[in-house]
Coordinates of C-alpha atoms and ligand atoms in Angstrom, one line a residue:
Chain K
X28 CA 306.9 34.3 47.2
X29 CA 306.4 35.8 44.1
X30 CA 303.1 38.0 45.4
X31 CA 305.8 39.6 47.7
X32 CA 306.7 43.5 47.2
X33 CA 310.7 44.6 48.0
X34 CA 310.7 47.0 50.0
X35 CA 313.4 48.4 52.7
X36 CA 314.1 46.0 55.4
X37 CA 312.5 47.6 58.8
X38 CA 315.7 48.6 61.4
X39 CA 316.9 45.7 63.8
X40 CA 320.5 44.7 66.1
X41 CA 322.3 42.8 64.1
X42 CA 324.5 40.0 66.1
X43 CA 327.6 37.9 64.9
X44 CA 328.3 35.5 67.8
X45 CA 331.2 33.4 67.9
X46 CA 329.8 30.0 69.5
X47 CA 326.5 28.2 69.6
X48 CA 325.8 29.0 73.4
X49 CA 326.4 32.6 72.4
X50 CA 323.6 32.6 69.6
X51 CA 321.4 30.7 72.3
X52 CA 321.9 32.9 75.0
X53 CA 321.5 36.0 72.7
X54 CA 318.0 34.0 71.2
X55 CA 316.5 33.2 74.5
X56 CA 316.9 36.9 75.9
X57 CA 315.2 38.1 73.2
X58 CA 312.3 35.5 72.5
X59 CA 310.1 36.3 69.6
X60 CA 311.9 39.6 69.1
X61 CA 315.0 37.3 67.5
X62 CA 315.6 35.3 64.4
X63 CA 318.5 33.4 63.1
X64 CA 320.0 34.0 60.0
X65 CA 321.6 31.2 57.8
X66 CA 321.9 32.0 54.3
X67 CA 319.0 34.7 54.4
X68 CA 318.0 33.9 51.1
X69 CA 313.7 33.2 53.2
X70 CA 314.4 35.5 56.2
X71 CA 315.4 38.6 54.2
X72 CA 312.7 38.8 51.4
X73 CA 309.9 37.9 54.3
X74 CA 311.4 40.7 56.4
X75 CA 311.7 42.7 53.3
X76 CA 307.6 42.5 53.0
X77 CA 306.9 42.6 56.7
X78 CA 305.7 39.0 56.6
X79 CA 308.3 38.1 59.7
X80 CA 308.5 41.0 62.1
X81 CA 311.9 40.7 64.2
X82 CA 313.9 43.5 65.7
X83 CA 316.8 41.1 66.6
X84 CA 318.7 39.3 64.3
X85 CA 321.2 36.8 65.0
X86 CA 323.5 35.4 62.2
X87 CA 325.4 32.5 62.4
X88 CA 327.8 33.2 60.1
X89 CA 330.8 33.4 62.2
X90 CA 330.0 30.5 65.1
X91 CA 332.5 28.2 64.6
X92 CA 331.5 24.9 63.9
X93 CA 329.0 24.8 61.7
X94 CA 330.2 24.4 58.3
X95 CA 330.9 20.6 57.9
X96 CA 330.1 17.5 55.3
X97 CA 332.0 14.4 56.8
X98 CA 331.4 10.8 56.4
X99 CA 330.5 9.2 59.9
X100 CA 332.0 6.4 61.2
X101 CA 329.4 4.2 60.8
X102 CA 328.9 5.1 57.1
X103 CA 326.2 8.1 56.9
X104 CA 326.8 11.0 56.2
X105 CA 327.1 14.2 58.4
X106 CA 326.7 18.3 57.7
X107 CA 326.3 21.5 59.5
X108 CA 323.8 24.2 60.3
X109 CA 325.5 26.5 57.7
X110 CA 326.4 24.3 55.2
X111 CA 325.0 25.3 51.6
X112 CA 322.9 23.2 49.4
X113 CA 325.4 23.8 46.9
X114 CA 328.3 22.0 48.8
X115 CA 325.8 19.4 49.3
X116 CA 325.1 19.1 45.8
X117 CA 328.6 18.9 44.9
X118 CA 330.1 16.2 47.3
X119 CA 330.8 13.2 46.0
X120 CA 329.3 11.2 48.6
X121 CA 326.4 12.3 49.1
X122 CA 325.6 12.0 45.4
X123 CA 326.9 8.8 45.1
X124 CA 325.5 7.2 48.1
X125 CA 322.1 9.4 48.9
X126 CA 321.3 10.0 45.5
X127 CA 317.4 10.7 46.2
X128 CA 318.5 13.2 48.9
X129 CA 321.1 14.2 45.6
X130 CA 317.9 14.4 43.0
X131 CA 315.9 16.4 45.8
X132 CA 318.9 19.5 45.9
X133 CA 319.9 19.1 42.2
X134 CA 316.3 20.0 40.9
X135 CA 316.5 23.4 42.9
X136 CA 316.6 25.5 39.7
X137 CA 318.4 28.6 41.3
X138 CA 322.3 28.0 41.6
X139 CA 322.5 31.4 43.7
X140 CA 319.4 30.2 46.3
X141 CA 321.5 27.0 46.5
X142 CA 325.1 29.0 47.0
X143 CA 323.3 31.3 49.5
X144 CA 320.6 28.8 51.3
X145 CA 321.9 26.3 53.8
X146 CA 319.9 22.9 53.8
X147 CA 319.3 23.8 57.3
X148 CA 317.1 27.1 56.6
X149 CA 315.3 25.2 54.2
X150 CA 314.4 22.5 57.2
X151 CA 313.5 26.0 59.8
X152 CA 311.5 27.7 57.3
X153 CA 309.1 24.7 58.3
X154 CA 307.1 25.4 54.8
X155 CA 305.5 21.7 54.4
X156 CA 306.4 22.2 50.7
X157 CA 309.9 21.2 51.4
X158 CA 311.9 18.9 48.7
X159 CA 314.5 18.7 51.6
X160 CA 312.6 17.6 54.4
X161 CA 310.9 14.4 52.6
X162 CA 314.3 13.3 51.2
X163 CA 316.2 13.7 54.5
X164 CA 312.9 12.1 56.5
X165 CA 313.4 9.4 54.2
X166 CA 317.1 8.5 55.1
X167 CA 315.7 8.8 58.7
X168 CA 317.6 11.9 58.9
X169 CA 318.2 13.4 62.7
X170 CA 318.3 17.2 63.6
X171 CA 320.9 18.1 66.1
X172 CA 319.6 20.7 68.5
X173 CA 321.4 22.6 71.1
X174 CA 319.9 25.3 73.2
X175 CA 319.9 26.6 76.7
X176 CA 319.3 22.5 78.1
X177 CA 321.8 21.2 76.4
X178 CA 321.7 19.3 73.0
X179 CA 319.3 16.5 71.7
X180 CA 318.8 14.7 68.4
X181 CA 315.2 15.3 66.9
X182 CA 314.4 12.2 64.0
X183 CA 312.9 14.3 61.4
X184 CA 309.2 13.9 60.7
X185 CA 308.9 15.0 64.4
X186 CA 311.0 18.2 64.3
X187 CA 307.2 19.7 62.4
X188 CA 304.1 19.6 65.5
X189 CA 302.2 21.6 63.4
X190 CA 302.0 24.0 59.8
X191 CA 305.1 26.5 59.9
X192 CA 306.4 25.5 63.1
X193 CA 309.9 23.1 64.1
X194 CA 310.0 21.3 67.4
X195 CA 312.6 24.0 68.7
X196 CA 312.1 25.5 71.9
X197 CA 312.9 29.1 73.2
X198 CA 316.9 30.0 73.0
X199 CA 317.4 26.5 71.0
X200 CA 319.5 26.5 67.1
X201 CA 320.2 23.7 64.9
X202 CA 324.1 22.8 64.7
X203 CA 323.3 20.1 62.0
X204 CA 322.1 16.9 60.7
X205 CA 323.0 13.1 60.9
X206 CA 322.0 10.7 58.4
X207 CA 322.7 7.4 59.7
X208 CA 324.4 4.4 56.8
X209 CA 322.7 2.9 54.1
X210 CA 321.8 -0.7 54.9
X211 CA 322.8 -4.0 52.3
X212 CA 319.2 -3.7 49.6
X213 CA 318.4 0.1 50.4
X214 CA 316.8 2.0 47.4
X215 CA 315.3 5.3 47.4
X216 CA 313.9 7.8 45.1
X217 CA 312.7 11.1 45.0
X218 CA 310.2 12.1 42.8
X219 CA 307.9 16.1 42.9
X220 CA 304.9 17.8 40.5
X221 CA 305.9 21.4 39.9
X222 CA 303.7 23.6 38.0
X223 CA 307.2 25.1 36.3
X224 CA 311.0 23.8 37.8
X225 CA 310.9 27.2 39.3
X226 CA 307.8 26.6 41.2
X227 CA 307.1 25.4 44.6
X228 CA 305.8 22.1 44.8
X229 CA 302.4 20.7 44.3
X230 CA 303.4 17.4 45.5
X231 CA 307.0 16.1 46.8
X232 CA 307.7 12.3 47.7
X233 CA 310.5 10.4 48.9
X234 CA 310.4 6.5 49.0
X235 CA 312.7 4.2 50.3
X236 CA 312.9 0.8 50.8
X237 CA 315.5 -2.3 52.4
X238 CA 314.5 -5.2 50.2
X239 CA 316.5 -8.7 51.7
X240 CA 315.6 -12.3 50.7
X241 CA 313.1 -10.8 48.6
X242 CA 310.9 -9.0 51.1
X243 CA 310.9 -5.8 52.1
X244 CA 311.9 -5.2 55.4
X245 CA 311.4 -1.5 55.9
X246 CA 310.0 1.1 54.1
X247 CA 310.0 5.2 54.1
X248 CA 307.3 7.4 52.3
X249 CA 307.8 10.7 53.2
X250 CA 305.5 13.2 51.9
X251 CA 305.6 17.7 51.1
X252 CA 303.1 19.6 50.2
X253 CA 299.6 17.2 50.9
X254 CA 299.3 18.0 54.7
X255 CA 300.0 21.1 57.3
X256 CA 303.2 19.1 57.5
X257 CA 305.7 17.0 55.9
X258 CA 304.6 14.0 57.1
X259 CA 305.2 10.1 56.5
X260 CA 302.7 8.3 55.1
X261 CA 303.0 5.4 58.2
X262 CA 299.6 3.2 57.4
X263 CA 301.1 2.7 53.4
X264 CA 304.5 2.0 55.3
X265 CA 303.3 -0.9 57.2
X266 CA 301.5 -2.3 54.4
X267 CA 304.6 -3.1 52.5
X268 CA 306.9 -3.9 55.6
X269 CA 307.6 -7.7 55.8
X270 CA 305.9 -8.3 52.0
X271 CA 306.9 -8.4 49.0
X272 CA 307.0 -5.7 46.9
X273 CA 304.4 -6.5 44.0
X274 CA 303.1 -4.5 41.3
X275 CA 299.3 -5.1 43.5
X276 CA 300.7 -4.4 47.0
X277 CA 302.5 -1.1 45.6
X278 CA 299.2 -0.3 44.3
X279 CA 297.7 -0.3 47.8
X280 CA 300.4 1.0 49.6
X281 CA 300.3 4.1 47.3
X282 CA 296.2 4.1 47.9
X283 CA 297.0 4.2 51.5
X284 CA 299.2 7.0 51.2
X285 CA 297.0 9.5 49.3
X286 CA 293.9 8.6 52.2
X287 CA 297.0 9.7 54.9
X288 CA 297.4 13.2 53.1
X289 CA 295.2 16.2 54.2
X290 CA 295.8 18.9 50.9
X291 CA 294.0 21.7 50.5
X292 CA 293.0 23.8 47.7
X293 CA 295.4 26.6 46.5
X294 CA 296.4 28.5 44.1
X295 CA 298.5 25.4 42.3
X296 CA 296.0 22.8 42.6
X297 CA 292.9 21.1 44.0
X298 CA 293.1 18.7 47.3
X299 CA 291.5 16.2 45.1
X300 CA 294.4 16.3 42.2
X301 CA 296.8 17.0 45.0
X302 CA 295.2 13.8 46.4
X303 CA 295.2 11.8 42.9
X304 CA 299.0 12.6 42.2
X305 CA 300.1 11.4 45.4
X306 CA 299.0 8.1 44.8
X307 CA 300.6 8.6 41.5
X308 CA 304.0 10.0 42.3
X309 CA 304.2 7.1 45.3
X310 CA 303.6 4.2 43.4
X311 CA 306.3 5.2 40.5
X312 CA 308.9 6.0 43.6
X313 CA 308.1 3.1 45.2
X314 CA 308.9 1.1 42.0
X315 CA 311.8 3.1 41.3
X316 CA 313.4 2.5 45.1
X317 CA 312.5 -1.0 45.0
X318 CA 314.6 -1.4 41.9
X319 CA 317.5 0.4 42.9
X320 CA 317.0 -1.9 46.3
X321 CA 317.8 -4.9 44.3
X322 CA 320.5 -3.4 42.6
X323 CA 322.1 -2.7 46.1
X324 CA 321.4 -5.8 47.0
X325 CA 322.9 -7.9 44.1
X326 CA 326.2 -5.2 43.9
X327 CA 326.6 -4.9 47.8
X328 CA 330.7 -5.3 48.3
X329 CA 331.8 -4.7 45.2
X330 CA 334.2 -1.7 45.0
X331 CA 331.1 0.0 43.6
X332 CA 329.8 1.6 47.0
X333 CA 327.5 0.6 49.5
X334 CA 324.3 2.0 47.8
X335 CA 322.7 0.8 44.6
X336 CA 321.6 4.0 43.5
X337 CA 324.6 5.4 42.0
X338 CA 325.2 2.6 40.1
X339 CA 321.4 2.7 38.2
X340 CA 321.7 6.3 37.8
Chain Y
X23 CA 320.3 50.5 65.4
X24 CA 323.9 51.5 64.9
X25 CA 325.6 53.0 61.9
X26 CA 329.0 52.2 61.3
X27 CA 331.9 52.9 59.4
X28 CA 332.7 49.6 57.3
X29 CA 335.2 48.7 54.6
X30 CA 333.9 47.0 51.5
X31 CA 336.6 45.3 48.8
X32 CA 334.6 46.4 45.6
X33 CA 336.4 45.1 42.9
X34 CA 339.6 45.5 44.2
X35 CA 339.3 48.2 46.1
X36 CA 338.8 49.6 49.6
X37 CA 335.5 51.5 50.3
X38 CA 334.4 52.9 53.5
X39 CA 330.8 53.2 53.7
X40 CA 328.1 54.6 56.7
X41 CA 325.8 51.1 57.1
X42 CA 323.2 50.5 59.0
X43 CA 321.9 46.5 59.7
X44 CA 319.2 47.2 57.8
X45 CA 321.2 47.6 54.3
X46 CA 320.9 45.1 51.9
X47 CA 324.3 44.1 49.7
X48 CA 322.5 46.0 46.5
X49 CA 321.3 48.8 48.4
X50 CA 325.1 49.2 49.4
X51 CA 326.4 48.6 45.6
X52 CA 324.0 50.9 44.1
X53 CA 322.9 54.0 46.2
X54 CA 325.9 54.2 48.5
X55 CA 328.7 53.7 46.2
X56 CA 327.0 54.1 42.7
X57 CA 327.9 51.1 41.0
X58 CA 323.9 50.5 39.4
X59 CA 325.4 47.5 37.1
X60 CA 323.5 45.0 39.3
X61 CA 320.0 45.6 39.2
X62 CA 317.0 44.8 41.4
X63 CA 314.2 43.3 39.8
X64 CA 311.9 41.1 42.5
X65 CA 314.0 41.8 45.4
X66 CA 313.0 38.4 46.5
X67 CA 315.4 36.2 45.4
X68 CA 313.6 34.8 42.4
X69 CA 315.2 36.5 39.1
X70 CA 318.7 37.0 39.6
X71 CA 319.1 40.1 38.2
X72 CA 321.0 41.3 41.3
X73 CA 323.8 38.6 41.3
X74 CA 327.2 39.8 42.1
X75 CA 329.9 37.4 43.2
X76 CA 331.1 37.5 46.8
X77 CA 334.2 35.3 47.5
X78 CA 333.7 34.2 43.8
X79 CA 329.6 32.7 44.9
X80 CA 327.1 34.2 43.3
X81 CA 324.8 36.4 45.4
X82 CA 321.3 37.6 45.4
X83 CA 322.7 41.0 46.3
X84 CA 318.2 42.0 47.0
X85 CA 318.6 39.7 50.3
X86 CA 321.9 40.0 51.3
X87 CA 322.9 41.9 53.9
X88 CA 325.6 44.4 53.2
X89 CA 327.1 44.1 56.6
X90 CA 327.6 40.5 56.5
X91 CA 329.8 41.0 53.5
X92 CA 332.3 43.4 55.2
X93 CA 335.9 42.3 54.8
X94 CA 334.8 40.0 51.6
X95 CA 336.1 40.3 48.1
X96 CA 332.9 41.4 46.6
X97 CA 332.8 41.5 42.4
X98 CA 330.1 43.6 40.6
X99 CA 330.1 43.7 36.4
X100 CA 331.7 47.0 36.8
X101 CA 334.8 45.3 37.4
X102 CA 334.5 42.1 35.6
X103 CA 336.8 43.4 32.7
X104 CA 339.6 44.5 34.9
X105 CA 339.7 41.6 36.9
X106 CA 341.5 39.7 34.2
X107 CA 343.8 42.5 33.5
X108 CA 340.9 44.6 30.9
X109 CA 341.8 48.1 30.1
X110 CA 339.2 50.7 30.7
X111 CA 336.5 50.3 27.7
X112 CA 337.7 46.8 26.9
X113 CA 335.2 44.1 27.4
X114 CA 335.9 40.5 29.5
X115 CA 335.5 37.4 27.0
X116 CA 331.9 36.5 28.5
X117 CA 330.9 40.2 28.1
X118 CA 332.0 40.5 24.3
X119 CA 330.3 36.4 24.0
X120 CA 327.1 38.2 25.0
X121 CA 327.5 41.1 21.9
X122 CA 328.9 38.9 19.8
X123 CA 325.7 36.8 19.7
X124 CA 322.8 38.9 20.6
X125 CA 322.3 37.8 23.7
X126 CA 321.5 41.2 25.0
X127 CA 317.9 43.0 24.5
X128 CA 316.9 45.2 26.8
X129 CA 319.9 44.4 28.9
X130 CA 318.4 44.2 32.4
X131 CA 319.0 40.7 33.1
X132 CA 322.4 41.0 31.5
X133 CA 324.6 42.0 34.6
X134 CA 323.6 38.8 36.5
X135 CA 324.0 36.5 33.7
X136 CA 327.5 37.3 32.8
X137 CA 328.1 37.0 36.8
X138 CA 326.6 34.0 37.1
X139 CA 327.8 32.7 33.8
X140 CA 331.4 33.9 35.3
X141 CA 330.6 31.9 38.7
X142 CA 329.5 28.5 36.4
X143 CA 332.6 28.7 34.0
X144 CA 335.2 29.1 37.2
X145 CA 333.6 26.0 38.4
X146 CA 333.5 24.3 35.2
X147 CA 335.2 25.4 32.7
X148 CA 333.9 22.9 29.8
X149 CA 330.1 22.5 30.6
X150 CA 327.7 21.2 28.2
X151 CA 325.2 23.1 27.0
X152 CA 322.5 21.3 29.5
X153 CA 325.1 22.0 32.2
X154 CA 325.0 26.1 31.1
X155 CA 321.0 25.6 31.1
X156 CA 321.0 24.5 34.6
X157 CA 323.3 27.0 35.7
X158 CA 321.5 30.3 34.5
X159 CA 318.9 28.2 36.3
X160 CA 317.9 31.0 38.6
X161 CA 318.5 33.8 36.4
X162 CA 315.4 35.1 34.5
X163 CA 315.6 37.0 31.3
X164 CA 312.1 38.5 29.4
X165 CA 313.8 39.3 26.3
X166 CA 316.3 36.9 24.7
X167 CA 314.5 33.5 24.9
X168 CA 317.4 32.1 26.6
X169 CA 318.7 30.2 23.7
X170 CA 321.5 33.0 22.6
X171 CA 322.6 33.9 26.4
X172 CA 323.1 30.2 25.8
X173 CA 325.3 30.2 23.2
X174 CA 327.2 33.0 24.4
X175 CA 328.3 31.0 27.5
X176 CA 329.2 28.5 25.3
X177 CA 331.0 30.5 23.2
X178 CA 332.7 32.5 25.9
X179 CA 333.9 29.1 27.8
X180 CA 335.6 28.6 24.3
X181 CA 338.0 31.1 24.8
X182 CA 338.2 31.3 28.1
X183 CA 339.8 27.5 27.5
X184 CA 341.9 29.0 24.8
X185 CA 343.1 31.7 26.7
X186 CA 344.3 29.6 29.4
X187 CA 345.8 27.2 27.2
X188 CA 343.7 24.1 28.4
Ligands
LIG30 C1 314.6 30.9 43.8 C2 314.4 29.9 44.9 C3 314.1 28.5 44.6 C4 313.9 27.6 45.6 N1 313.5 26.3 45.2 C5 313.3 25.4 46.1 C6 312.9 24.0 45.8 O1 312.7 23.7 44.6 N2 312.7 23.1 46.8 C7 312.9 23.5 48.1 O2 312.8 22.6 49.0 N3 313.3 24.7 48.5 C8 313.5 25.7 47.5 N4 313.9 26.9 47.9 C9 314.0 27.3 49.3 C10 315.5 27.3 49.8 O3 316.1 26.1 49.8 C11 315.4 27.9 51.2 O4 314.8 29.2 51.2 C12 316.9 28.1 51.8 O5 317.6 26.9 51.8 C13 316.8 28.7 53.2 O6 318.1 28.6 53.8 P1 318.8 29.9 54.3 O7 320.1 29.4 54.9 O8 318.9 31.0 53.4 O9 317.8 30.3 55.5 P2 317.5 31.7 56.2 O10 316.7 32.5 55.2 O11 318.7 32.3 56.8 O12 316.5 31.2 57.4 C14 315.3 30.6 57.1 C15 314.5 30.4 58.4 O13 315.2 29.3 59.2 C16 315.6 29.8 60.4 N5 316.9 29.2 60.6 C17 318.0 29.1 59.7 N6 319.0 28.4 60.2 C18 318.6 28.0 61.5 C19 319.3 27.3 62.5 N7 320.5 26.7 62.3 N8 318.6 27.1 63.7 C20 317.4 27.6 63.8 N9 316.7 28.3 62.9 C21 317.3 28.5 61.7 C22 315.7 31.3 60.3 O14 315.5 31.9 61.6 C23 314.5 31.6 59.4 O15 313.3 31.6 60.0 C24 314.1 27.9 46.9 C25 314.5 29.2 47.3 C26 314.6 30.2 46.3 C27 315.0 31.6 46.7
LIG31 S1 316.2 41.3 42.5 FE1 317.4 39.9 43.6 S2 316.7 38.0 42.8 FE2 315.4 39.4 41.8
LIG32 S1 317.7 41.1 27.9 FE1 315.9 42.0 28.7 S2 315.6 40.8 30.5 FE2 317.2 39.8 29.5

């Protein structure tokens, strides 16, 4: 964003609704003239430098509701549209038990972005350079949507049809996110390639796997910045589901997920390094999940908690 | 767009201010009630030289919106010193860390990274020196190098433990 220039934000209504239907109703009569605003911290500047052009803005601020982190009862964990990364970063369970979704917020370098930006904006903003969307995608993450039809549970990869756009329809919000319970032999890991911490990424990856009886029986790649979209890499996916994880099979799976990326060229790398580092930065997560998999597995009902990866932290 | 009459808690006090929606938090702090300690560099978000604390959370004051922080207890360097009880012209401990060491050049980045620094060492009183690292982690300085804001921090938490008797 750094190309950006400040200058004073353009006029526009400003709207503090109390409750989700209010925010839709106020969204859908307004159309492409309305934004929300979460923590501001991507609306603002790109209003700031005329990139996004709204005369409505609607902040969500004072809905009630949104601001939650709660354990569910079947053992994942739960958080609203207005919840900051920062409490994410800081609750104990999440770190403990989601500790690639943990790694993904933690390297955010700016403590204020964090204190100011919810992990839902960073999901809207629909930028396929996203740390946050991988990770959650991962965990097989759900978006909770509510809107003028009622409510409805997007999984994640799906809430992004297309570069810079989120599967929500005219008058619709996000309320929050689900992220269902860790399974017996679940490992993940998060892994990016930043020109500088501070950087957006050139590459962003998060693998997991559910390794039982020595095979693995499902796995996630989810992969930023190498495609219009966040995307999971589905092909490298089903070539480790039902195998076992060798060194030569997480070769090929990581083969098959840099030929499932489309990069371009910018300003922070070639598509063909892009390309090169994926396969890279997927095989060393795969090895890393699959470890912390067998960890789980081994430690699974001690008083240690359900996941391996705190305990190999 | 309407203007309104708000009330902002500046550093412990009650100010009424014209706003429109349009007002960001530093445009507020600086041009409508003179307080120029916090400083816009980018005014995206990236440097954090406009961090003021609102409800003790740092805040990129360049894209905030003043209106959303009516009602708020909103903290700007200016009254860092008398919030724990400073006499006009005295300094707070993280203010005289930062003299103390050096860790002051041209002094632009310098209001958000005491703020900041303020925001880490509420939260965490004892941090290691990674842990202050990571926390100035959004606040860029082209001067110092980093390493004696650093030790400032450091030095500050010191007495700030002291002082409270921990
Ligand atoms: C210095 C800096 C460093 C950063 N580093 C990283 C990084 O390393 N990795 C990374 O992934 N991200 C990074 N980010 C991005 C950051 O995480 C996001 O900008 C932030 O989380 C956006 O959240 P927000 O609440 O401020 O959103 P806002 O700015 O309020 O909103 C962003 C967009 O989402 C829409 N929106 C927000 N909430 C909702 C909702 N509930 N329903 C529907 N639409 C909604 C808004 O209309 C807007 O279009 C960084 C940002 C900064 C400033
Ligand atoms: S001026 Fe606000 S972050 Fe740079
Ligand atoms: S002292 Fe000059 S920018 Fe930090």
């Amino acid at each position: 964003m750094s190309h950006m220039s400040a200058s004073k934000l353009p006029p526009f209504e400003y709207y503090e609704p109390a409750t989700v239907e209010q925010a839709s109703k106020l969204l859908d009569n307004h159309g492409d003239e309305a934004r929300v605003l979460a923590g501001g911290i991507d609306l603002i500047p790109r209003m700031r430098a005329g990139t996004v052009k709204v005369t409505q803005v609607v902040s969500l601020q004072r809905v009630n509701g949104l601001d939650y982190m709660r354990r569910s009862t079947a053992g994942g964990i739960d958080f609203g549209a207005m919840t900051t990364l920062h409490a994410l970063e800081r609750w104990e369970d999440l770190r403990v038990g989601f500790g690639a979704l943990y790694d993904a917020i933690h390297q955010i370098t700016s403590v204020q972005a964090k204190c100011m930006g919810t992990a839902v904006g960073n999901l809207c903003v629909a930028t396929p350079a996203s740390d946050v969307a991988p990770a959650l995608a991962a965990y097989d993450a759900g978006i909770l949507v509510a809107g003028p039809k009622g409510e409805r549970r997007v999984p994640l990869p799906e809430f992004y049809p297309a570069y810079g756009c989120t599967a929500l329809g005219p008058g619709e919000i996000v309320t929050g996110v689900e992220v269902p319970a860790i399974p017996k032999g679940h490992g993940a890991a998060f892994l990016n390639l930043v020109r500088t911490h501070a950087d957006i990424a050139k590459v962003t990856v998060t693998a997991a796997v559910v390794i039982a009886d020595g095979l693995c029986k499902q796995a996630r790649i989810a992969l930023g910045a190498v495609a219009p979209t966040m995307f999971s890499a589905e092909m490298a996916e089903a070539l480790l589901e039902g195998e076992e994880m060798t060194h030569e099979l997480i070769r090929a799976a990581a083969a098959a997920a840099a030929r499932e990326t489309r990069p371009i060229d910018d300003l922070r790398s070639t598509a063909e390094y892009r390309r090169a580092t994926t396969e890279v930065l997927v095989a060393r997560a795969l090895h890393k999940a699959a470890g912390r998999a067998r960890v789980s597995a081994a430690n699974w009902g001690a008083d240690r908690g359900p996941s391996g990866e705190g305990v190999t932290r | 767009m309407k203007k309104q009459v708000l009330t902002f808690k500046v550093n412990g006090l009650s100010h009424d201010a014209i706003v429109t929606p349009n007002m960001t938090l530093s445009e507020l702090l600086r041009e409508e009630l003179g307080l120029t300690g916090a400083k816009e560099s980018c005014g995206v978000g990236e440097c954090g030289a406009c961090t003021v604390l609102v409800e003790g959370k740092p805040v990129l004051s360049c894209s905030a919106l003043a209106i959303a922080a009516r009602d708020k207890e909103i903290l700007t360097i200016e009254g860092l010193a008398a919030s724990v009880g400073k006499k006009p012209g005295e300094l707070h401990p993280i203010q005289q860390a930062f003299v103390d060491y050096g860790a002051i050049q041209c002094g632009f980045c310098s209001p958000g990274m005491i703020l900041m620094a303020k925001a880490l060492l509420d939260e965490n009183p004892g941090p290691t020196r990674e842990e202050v690292q990571e926390g100035l982690g959004g606040n860029l300085c082209r001067c110092t190098g980093y390493v004696k804001i650093v030790d400032a921090v450091l030095a500050a938490a010191d007495v700030l433990r002291k002082e409270a008797g921990t």
